[in-house]
Amino acid sequence: AQSVTQPDIHITVSEGASLELRCNYSYGATPYLFWYVQSPGQGLQLLLKYFSGDTLVQGIKGFEAEFKRSQSSFNLRKPSVHWSDAAEYFCAVGGDTDKLIFGTGTRLQVFP
Amino acid sequence: SAVISQKPSRDICQRGTSLTIQCQVDSQVTMMFWYRQQPGQSLTLIATANQGSEATYESGFVIDKFPISRPNLTFSTLTVSNMSPEDSSIYLCSVDRLAGSHNEQFFGPGTRLTVL
């Protein structure tokens, strides 16, 4: 079955600290992987995506993610978190059919 | 990127009534998607709407409850029929747009629905 797991429902970090949000997927074909961010009351904004090639992808706002096929993971990282990064983060997997399967999300809180 | 607008941005409705949500895109797209995001939950795909054909519904969603129109390549509507409090959610539309060598989904701002 196709699925996305985000094990961490809620993460709290201090401003300036590093961040890693976990994402594991189950997908029968070659996965296309995405990270979206949703700020309160807003729609979803794409942070980054992986289709093929270099397994370390850079996104907007200083985020990066690494695709590890052997671990079926696509973890999101940021070396230094800013207070404005507080939001809900969703990992998603898709393929040629364009249908996206989303994880349950990780809510990030940032303390000053 | 794609500019997507939704109307209304939010609404509070009475049980048993229906609400139609509009999604407008700034350019022509083949596929439009409707998602539901229940409180504290992730996004669940309701249906895929292609212009000129009937929408394709995901398991657990039916046309009688969520009728969809797709009159042209820039517009779609989703109706939430005979609403109950369980329908309180954010409803988002999205579109596929070619970005580089692959398609990418862009999302509208969502419609926040509360059913009393």
Short mmCIF file of C-alpha atoms in Angstrom, two decimals:
data_model
loop_
_atom_site.label_atom_id
_atom_site.label_comp_id
_atom_site.label_asym_id
_atom_site.label_seq_id
_atom_site.Cartn_x
_atom_site.Cartn_y
_atom_site.Cartn_z
CA ALA A 1 0.00 0.00 0.00
CA GLN A 2 1.13 3.50 -0.70
CA SER A 3 1.63 5.62 2.38
CA VAL A 4 3.67 8.34 4.00
CA THR A 5 4.63 8.34 7.66
CA GLN A 6 5.74 11.36 9.60
CA PRO A 7 6.59 9.93 13.03
CA ASP A 8 6.83 13.27 14.81
CA ILE A 9 3.48 14.96 15.36
CA HIS A 10 4.94 17.96 17.15
CA ILE A 11 8.50 19.27 17.41
CA THR A 12 9.75 22.21 19.43
CA VAL A 13 13.14 23.80 18.83
CA SER A 14 14.90 26.96 19.88
CA GLU A 15 15.57 29.64 17.34
CA GLY A 16 18.98 29.08 15.77
CA ALA A 17 18.98 25.36 16.48
CA SER A 18 19.16 22.77 13.73
CA LEU A 19 16.09 20.91 12.59
CA GLU A 20 15.33 17.53 11.09
CA LEU A 21 11.80 16.39 10.24
CA ARG A 22 11.41 12.73 9.44
CA CYS A 23 9.48 11.22 6.57
CA ASN A 24 9.22 7.59 5.52
CA TYR A 25 7.26 6.37 2.56
CA SER A 26 5.92 3.21 1.01
CA TYR A 27 5.45 3.38 -2.74
CA GLY A 28 5.40 0.66 -5.36
CA ALA A 29 7.05 2.57 -8.17
CA THR A 30 9.73 5.21 -8.47
CA PRO A 31 8.65 7.84 -5.96
CA TYR A 32 8.46 11.55 -6.51
CA LEU A 33 8.84 13.16 -3.09
CA PHE A 34 7.77 16.55 -1.83
CA TRP A 35 7.83 18.69 1.28
CA TYR A 36 5.15 21.33 1.73
CA VAL A 37 4.75 23.94 4.45
CA GLN A 38 1.45 25.31 5.70
CA SER A 39 1.46 28.41 7.86
CA PRO A 40 -1.60 29.09 10.03
CA GLY A 41 -4.57 30.03 7.88
CA GLN A 42 -2.59 29.60 4.68
CA GLY A 43 -2.52 27.15 1.81
CA LEU A 44 0.36 24.81 1.09
CA GLN A 45 3.65 26.04 -0.25
CA LEU A 46 6.14 23.71 -1.88
CA LEU A 47 9.51 23.73 -0.10
CA LEU A 48 11.34 21.26 -2.29
CA LYS A 49 10.92 18.19 -4.43
CA TYR A 50 12.83 15.12 -5.55
CA PHE A 51 12.25 13.41 -8.87
CA SER A 52 15.61 11.87 -9.74
CA GLY A 53 19.34 12.54 -9.75
CA ASP A 54 21.19 14.05 -6.84
CA THR A 55 19.69 12.65 -3.66
CA LEU A 56 20.32 15.85 -1.69
CA VAL A 57 17.90 18.52 -2.84
CA GLN A 58 17.87 22.16 -1.93
CA GLY A 59 14.69 24.07 -1.44
CA ILE A 60 13.45 27.48 -0.52
CA LYS A 61 13.95 29.22 2.83
CA GLY A 62 17.20 27.36 3.49
CA PHE A 63 15.66 23.90 3.65
CA GLU A 64 17.17 20.74 2.20
CA ALA A 65 16.13 17.10 2.11
CA GLU A 66 17.94 13.87 1.43
CA PHE A 67 16.42 10.93 -0.40
CA LYS A 68 17.62 7.60 0.95
CA ARG A 69 16.16 4.77 -1.08
CA SER A 70 17.54 2.04 1.20
CA GLN A 71 15.70 3.58 4.14
CA SER A 72 12.63 4.74 2.20
CA SER A 73 13.16 8.13 3.76
CA PHE A 74 13.10 11.76 2.71
CA ASN A 75 13.99 13.76 5.80
CA LEU A 76 13.82 17.55 5.80
CA ARG A 77 16.62 19.56 7.39
CA LYS A 78 17.54 23.11 8.16
CA PRO A 79 20.80 24.09 9.88
CA SER A 80 19.43 27.09 11.75
CA VAL A 81 15.73 27.60 12.40
CA HIS A 82 14.09 31.01 12.37
CA TRP A 83 10.97 31.95 14.33
CA SER A 84 9.14 32.39 11.02
CA ASP A 85 9.62 28.68 10.28
CA ALA A 86 6.93 27.80 12.81
CA ALA A 87 4.28 26.02 10.75
CA GLU A 88 2.93 22.63 9.78
CA TYR A 89 5.12 20.56 7.47
CA PHE A 90 3.80 17.86 5.19
CA CYS A 91 5.73 15.20 3.34
CA ALA A 92 4.08 13.77 0.22
CA VAL A 93 4.79 11.08 -2.33
CA GLY A 94 3.51 10.79 -5.86
CA GLY A 95 4.30 9.35 -9.22
CA ASP A 96 3.40 9.62 -12.84
CA THR A 97 -0.31 9.62 -12.02
CA ASP A 98 0.20 12.98 -10.29
CA LYS A 99 -1.93 11.94 -7.32
CA LEU A 100 -0.22 12.93 -4.09
CA ILE A 101 -0.33 10.99 -0.85
CA PHE A 102 0.34 13.11 2.18
CA GLY A 103 1.72 12.31 5.59
CA THR A 104 -0.10 13.42 8.71
CA GLY A 105 2.14 16.41 9.17
CA THR A 106 4.59 17.69 11.77
CA ARG A 107 3.82 20.85 13.67
CA LEU A 108 6.95 22.90 14.34
CA GLN A 109 7.15 25.33 17.22
CA VAL A 110 10.09 27.68 17.54
CA PHE A 111 11.02 29.28 20.84
CA PRO A 112 13.05 32.50 20.95
CA SER B 1 4.10 28.81 -10.45
CA ALA B 2 0.32 29.03 -10.62
CA VAL B 3 -1.94 31.61 -9.07
CA ILE B 4 -4.99 29.91 -7.60
CA SER B 5 -7.87 31.60 -5.86
CA GLN B 6 -10.73 30.08 -3.93
CA LYS B 7 -14.09 31.48 -2.91
CA PRO B 8 -15.25 31.71 -0.24
CA SER B 9 -12.19 31.80 1.98
CA ARG B 10 -14.30 30.66 4.89
CA ASP B 11 -17.93 30.05 5.76
CA ILE B 12 -20.11 28.92 8.60
CA CYS B 13 -23.07 26.85 7.50
CA GLN B 14 -26.06 25.15 9.03
CA ARG B 15 -26.51 21.41 9.08
CA GLY B 16 -28.40 20.09 6.05
CA THR B 17 -27.46 22.91 3.72
CA SER B 18 -25.01 22.84 0.80
CA LEU B 19 -22.03 25.02 -0.05
CA THR B 20 -20.32 25.45 -3.40
CA ILE B 21 -16.62 26.31 -3.39
CA GLN B 22 -15.06 27.91 -6.42
CA CYS B 23 -11.49 27.49 -7.65
CA GLN B 24 -10.03 29.79 -10.29
CA VAL B 25 -6.60 29.36 -11.90
CA ASP B 26 -4.66 32.04 -13.72
CA SER B 27 -4.01 29.84 -16.76
CA GLN B 28 -5.34 26.72 -18.42
CA VAL B 29 -4.64 23.41 -16.73
CA THR B 30 -5.69 19.89 -17.57
CA MET B 31 -6.04 18.40 -14.13
CA MET B 32 -7.49 19.98 -11.03
CA PHE B 33 -7.68 18.27 -7.67
CA TRP B 34 -9.88 18.74 -4.63
CA TYR B 35 -8.55 17.87 -1.17
CA ARG B 36 -10.06 17.86 2.28
CA GLN B 37 -8.09 18.65 5.42
CA GLN B 38 -10.03 17.81 8.54
CA PRO B 39 -9.06 19.55 11.79
CA GLY B 40 -5.62 18.44 12.90
CA GLN B 41 -5.38 16.00 10.00
CA SER B 42 -3.47 15.71 6.78
CA LEU B 43 -4.80 16.26 3.29
CA THR B 44 -7.00 13.64 1.70
CA LEU B 45 -7.75 13.66 -2.00
CA ILE B 46 -11.47 13.84 -2.72
CA ALA B 47 -11.44 13.73 -6.49
CA THR B 48 -9.62 14.61 -9.68
CA ALA B 49 -11.43 16.87 -12.12
CA ASN B 50 -10.55 16.88 -15.79
CA GLN B 51 -12.23 19.27 -18.17
CA GLY B 52 -14.76 17.56 -20.41
CA SER B 53 -15.17 14.43 -18.34
CA GLU B 54 -16.69 13.36 -15.08
CA ALA B 55 -14.60 13.71 -11.97
CA THR B 56 -12.81 10.67 -10.62
CA TYR B 57 -13.56 10.13 -6.93
CA GLU B 58 -11.32 8.49 -4.37
CA SER B 59 -12.45 5.71 -2.11
CA GLY B 60 -14.81 7.01 0.52
CA PHE B 61 -16.04 9.96 -1.51
CA VAL B 62 -19.12 9.96 -3.74
CA ILE B 63 -20.52 12.29 -6.34
CA ASP B 64 -23.84 12.75 -4.56
CA LYS B 65 -22.07 14.18 -1.53
CA PHE B 66 -19.33 16.10 -3.35
CA PRO B 67 -20.51 17.00 -6.86
CA ILE B 68 -17.81 18.67 -8.93
CA SER B 69 -18.03 20.80 -12.03
CA ARG B 70 -15.24 21.59 -14.47
CA PRO B 71 -16.76 23.82 -17.14
CA ASN B 72 -13.45 25.01 -18.60
CA LEU B 73 -9.69 24.74 -18.21
CA THR B 74 -9.35 27.48 -15.60
CA PHE B 75 -12.27 26.87 -13.25
CA SER B 76 -13.82 24.20 -11.06
CA THR B 77 -16.37 23.99 -8.28
CA LEU B 78 -16.82 21.56 -5.43
CA THR B 79 -20.17 21.34 -3.66
CA VAL B 80 -20.44 19.94 -0.16
CA SER B 81 -24.00 18.67 -0.01
CA ASN B 82 -26.33 18.07 2.91
CA MET B 83 -23.65 19.15 5.33
CA SER B 84 -23.09 17.79 8.80
CA PRO B 85 -20.59 18.89 11.46
CA GLU B 86 -18.27 16.11 10.28
CA ASP B 87 -17.82 18.06 7.05
CA SER B 88 -16.10 20.87 8.93
CA SER B 89 -12.73 21.01 7.20
CA ILE B 90 -10.47 23.02 5.01
CA TYR B 91 -11.12 22.29 1.35
CA LEU B 92 -8.24 22.94 -1.03
CA CYS B 93 -7.99 22.83 -4.76
CA SER B 94 -4.75 22.22 -6.55
CA VAL B 95 -3.49 22.08 -10.10
CA ASP B 96 -0.73 20.35 -11.96
CA ARG B 97 1.71 22.58 -13.75
CA LEU B 98 4.83 21.64 -15.63
CA ALA B 99 7.86 22.83 -13.68
CA GLY B 100 11.07 21.92 -15.45
CA SER B 101 10.80 18.35 -16.64
CA HIS B 102 8.09 17.20 -14.25
CA ASN B 103 4.67 18.22 -13.10
CA GLU B 104 4.28 19.97 -9.80
CA GLN B 105 1.14 20.59 -7.77
CA PHE B 106 0.24 24.08 -6.67
CA PHE B 107 -2.39 24.65 -4.03
CA GLY B 108 -5.00 27.27 -3.50
CA PRO B 109 -5.35 29.06 -0.15
CA GLY B 110 -8.19 26.80 0.95
CA THR B 111 -11.76 27.29 2.09
CA ARG B 112 -12.34 26.87 5.81
CA LEU B 113 -15.80 25.41 6.37
CA THR B 114 -17.50 25.16 9.74
CA VAL B 115 -20.82 23.31 9.96
CA LEU B 116 -22.97 23.94 12.99
#
